[in-house]
Amino acid sequence: MVISDVLFSQALKKNPQFWGLNNKHVNWQKDGRILADELTVTTNTTITIENESLMRLNKNPKGRRCTRLCAYLWYAIELGLQHAANRISKDILE
């Protein structure tokens, strides 16, 4: 199942502990269950923290880099940091 960016963004906005601000570690095995439970209620579909497509990306270093940069790009846009968003976008496209 594909979760829309709008639903995912709303869930992340409600839970700032997932943002990883100030280099704070996010324990996705533990805290990811909270997000999965919330998305399960929102979508009326069972959501788990296991994601096969992300596991496949994790085997590819370039895919992992792009995935990490996309998360930072999302944060930069949400925080209104246009210069940072432009630099991250450039790095992703290289």
PDB file of C-alpha atoms in Angstrom:
ATOM      1  CA  MET A   1       0.000   0.000   0.000  1.00  0.00           C
ATOM      2  CA  VAL A   2       1.201   3.492  -0.828  1.00  0.00           C
ATOM      3  CA  ILE A   3       0.539   6.157   1.809  1.00  0.00           C
ATOM      4  CA  SER A   4       0.000   9.643   0.433  1.00  0.00           C
ATOM      5  CA  ASP A   5       2.578  12.282   1.276  1.00  0.00           C
ATOM      6  CA  VAL A   6      -0.176  14.411   2.813  1.00  0.00           C
ATOM      7  CA  LEU A   7      -1.164  11.722   5.351  1.00  0.00           C
ATOM      8  CA  PHE A   8       2.455  10.908   6.126  1.00  0.00           C
ATOM      9  CA  SER A   9       3.360  14.591   6.561  1.00  0.00           C
ATOM     10  CA  GLN A  10       0.416  15.157   8.898  1.00  0.00           C
ATOM     11  CA  ALA A  11       1.459  12.186  11.020  1.00  0.00           C
ATOM     12  CA  LEU A  12       5.051  13.450  11.201  1.00  0.00           C
ATOM     13  CA  LYS A  13       3.926  16.966  12.139  1.00  0.00           C
ATOM     14  CA  LYS A  14       1.955  15.555  15.084  1.00  0.00           C
ATOM     15  CA  ASN A  15       5.017  13.652  16.347  1.00  0.00           C
ATOM     16  CA  PRO A  16       8.114  15.905  16.489  1.00  0.00           C
ATOM     17  CA  GLN A  17      10.114  13.107  18.140  1.00  0.00           C
ATOM     18  CA  PHE A  18      10.444  11.624  14.626  1.00  0.00           C
ATOM     19  CA  TRP A  19      12.134  14.722  13.216  1.00  0.00           C
ATOM     20  CA  GLY A  20      15.567  13.897  14.628  1.00  0.00           C
ATOM     21  CA  LEU A  21      16.249  17.521  15.574  1.00  0.00           C
ATOM     22  CA  ASN A  22      19.501  18.396  17.371  1.00  0.00           C
ATOM     23  CA  ASN A  23      21.004  15.103  16.168  1.00  0.00           C
ATOM     24  CA  LYS A  24      18.645  13.207  18.448  1.00  0.00           C
ATOM     25  CA  HIS A  25      18.485   9.510  17.559  1.00  0.00           C
ATOM     26  CA  VAL A  26      15.132   8.157  16.425  1.00  0.00           C
ATOM     27  CA  ASN A  27      14.551   4.543  17.414  1.00  0.00           C
ATOM     28  CA  TRP A  28      12.357   3.478  14.490  1.00  0.00           C
ATOM     29  CA  GLN A  29      11.855  -0.028  15.856  1.00  0.00           C
ATOM     30  CA  LYS A  30      10.255   1.380  19.013  1.00  0.00           C
ATOM     31  CA  ASP A  31       8.887   4.785  17.986  1.00  0.00           C
ATOM     32  CA  GLY A  32       7.994   3.636  14.487  1.00  0.00           C
ATOM     33  CA  ARG A  33       5.215   1.548  15.977  1.00  0.00           C
ATOM     34  CA  ILE A  34       3.528   4.764  17.175  1.00  0.00           C
ATOM     35  CA  LEU A  35       3.634   6.140  13.642  1.00  0.00           C
ATOM     36  CA  ALA A  36       2.451   2.825  12.176  1.00  0.00           C
ATOM     37  CA  ASP A  37      -0.456   2.663  14.630  1.00  0.00           C
ATOM     38  CA  GLU A  38      -1.508   6.225  13.823  1.00  0.00           C
ATOM     39  CA  LEU A  39      -1.350   5.568  10.073  1.00  0.00           C
ATOM     40  CA  THR A  40      -3.302   2.330  10.567  1.00  0.00           C
ATOM     41  CA  VAL A  41      -6.139   4.314  12.141  1.00  0.00           C
ATOM     42  CA  THR A  42      -5.944   7.090   9.522  1.00  0.00           C
ATOM     43  CA  THR A  43      -5.895   4.782   6.478  1.00  0.00           C
ATOM     44  CA  ASN A  44      -8.071   2.010   7.937  1.00  0.00           C
ATOM     45  CA  THR A  45      -5.418  -0.436   6.703  1.00  0.00           C
ATOM     46  CA  THR A  46      -2.881  -2.351   8.773  1.00  0.00           C
ATOM     47  CA  ILE A  47       0.491  -0.608   8.594  1.00  0.00           C
ATOM     48  CA  THR A  48       3.611  -2.258   9.996  1.00  0.00           C
ATOM     49  CA  ILE A  49       7.115  -0.930  10.518  1.00  0.00           C
ATOM     50  CA  GLU A  50       8.555  -3.512   8.153  1.00  0.00           C
ATOM     51  CA  ASN A  51       8.946  -2.150   4.637  1.00  0.00           C
ATOM     52  CA  GLU A  52      10.434  -4.407   1.993  1.00  0.00           C
ATOM     53  CA  SER A  53      11.085  -1.648  -0.546  1.00  0.00           C
ATOM     54  CA  LEU A  54      13.030   0.353   2.043  1.00  0.00           C
ATOM     55  CA  MET A  55      14.981  -2.770   2.965  1.00  0.00           C
ATOM     56  CA  ARG A  56      15.976  -3.150  -0.690  1.00  0.00           C
ATOM     57  CA  LEU A  57      17.063   0.505  -0.824  1.00  0.00           C
ATOM     58  CA  ASN A  58      19.169  -0.017   2.266  1.00  0.00           C
ATOM     59  CA  LYS A  59      21.365  -2.492   0.364  1.00  0.00           C
ATOM     60  CA  ASN A  60      22.305   0.208  -2.169  1.00  0.00           C
ATOM     61  CA  PRO A  61      24.560   2.953  -0.744  1.00  0.00           C
ATOM     62  CA  LYS A  62      23.451   5.465  -3.406  1.00  0.00           C
ATOM     63  CA  GLY A  63      19.796   4.707  -2.652  1.00  0.00           C
ATOM     64  CA  ARG A  64      20.421   5.130   1.060  1.00  0.00           C
ATOM     65  CA  ARG A  65      22.080   8.514   0.461  1.00  0.00           C
ATOM     66  CA  CYS A  66      19.186   9.703  -1.689  1.00  0.00           C
ATOM     67  CA  THR A  67      16.624   8.517   0.845  1.00  0.00           C
ATOM     68  CA  ARG A  68      18.436  10.330   3.654  1.00  0.00           C
ATOM     69  CA  LEU A  69      18.759  13.524   1.603  1.00  0.00           C
ATOM     70  CA  CYS A  70      15.066  13.412   0.675  1.00  0.00           C
ATOM     71  CA  ALA A  71      14.192  13.439   4.376  1.00  0.00           C
ATOM     72  CA  TYR A  72      16.435  16.457   4.935  1.00  0.00           C
ATOM     73  CA  LEU A  73      14.887  18.150   1.895  1.00  0.00           C
ATOM     74  CA  TRP A  74      11.427  17.661   3.383  1.00  0.00           C
ATOM     75  CA  TYR A  75      12.570  19.204   6.684  1.00  0.00           C
ATOM     76  CA  ALA A  76      14.198  22.169   4.932  1.00  0.00           C
ATOM     77  CA  ILE A  77      11.040  22.898   2.950  1.00  0.00           C
ATOM     78  CA  GLU A  78       8.805  22.534   6.030  1.00  0.00           C
ATOM     79  CA  LEU A  79      11.037  24.907   8.018  1.00  0.00           C
ATOM     80  CA  GLY A  80      11.142  27.445   5.165  1.00  0.00           C
ATOM     81  CA  LEU A  81      14.901  27.110   4.610  1.00  0.00           C
ATOM     82  CA  GLN A  82      14.924  27.751   0.860  1.00  0.00           C
ATOM     83  CA  HIS A  83      18.713  27.998   0.464  1.00  0.00           C
ATOM     84  CA  ALA A  84      19.202  24.665   2.236  1.00  0.00           C
ATOM     85  CA  ALA A  85      16.413  23.082   0.159  1.00  0.00           C
ATOM     86  CA  ASN A  86      18.089  24.268  -3.051  1.00  0.00           C
ATOM     87  CA  ARG A  87      21.469  22.832  -2.018  1.00  0.00           C
ATOM     88  CA  ILE A  88      19.966  19.486  -1.006  1.00  0.00           C
ATOM     89  CA  SER A  89      17.976  19.283  -4.265  1.00  0.00           C
ATOM     90  CA  LYS A  90      21.182  19.908  -6.205  1.00  0.00           C
ATOM     91  CA  ASP A  91      22.975  17.135  -4.271  1.00  0.00           C
ATOM     92  CA  ILE A  92      20.145  14.676  -4.943  1.00  0.00           C
ATOM     93  CA  LEU A  93      20.234  15.352  -8.684  1.00  0.00           C
ATOM     94  CA  GLU A  94      24.012  14.848  -8.944  1.00  0.00           C
TER      95      GLU A  94
END
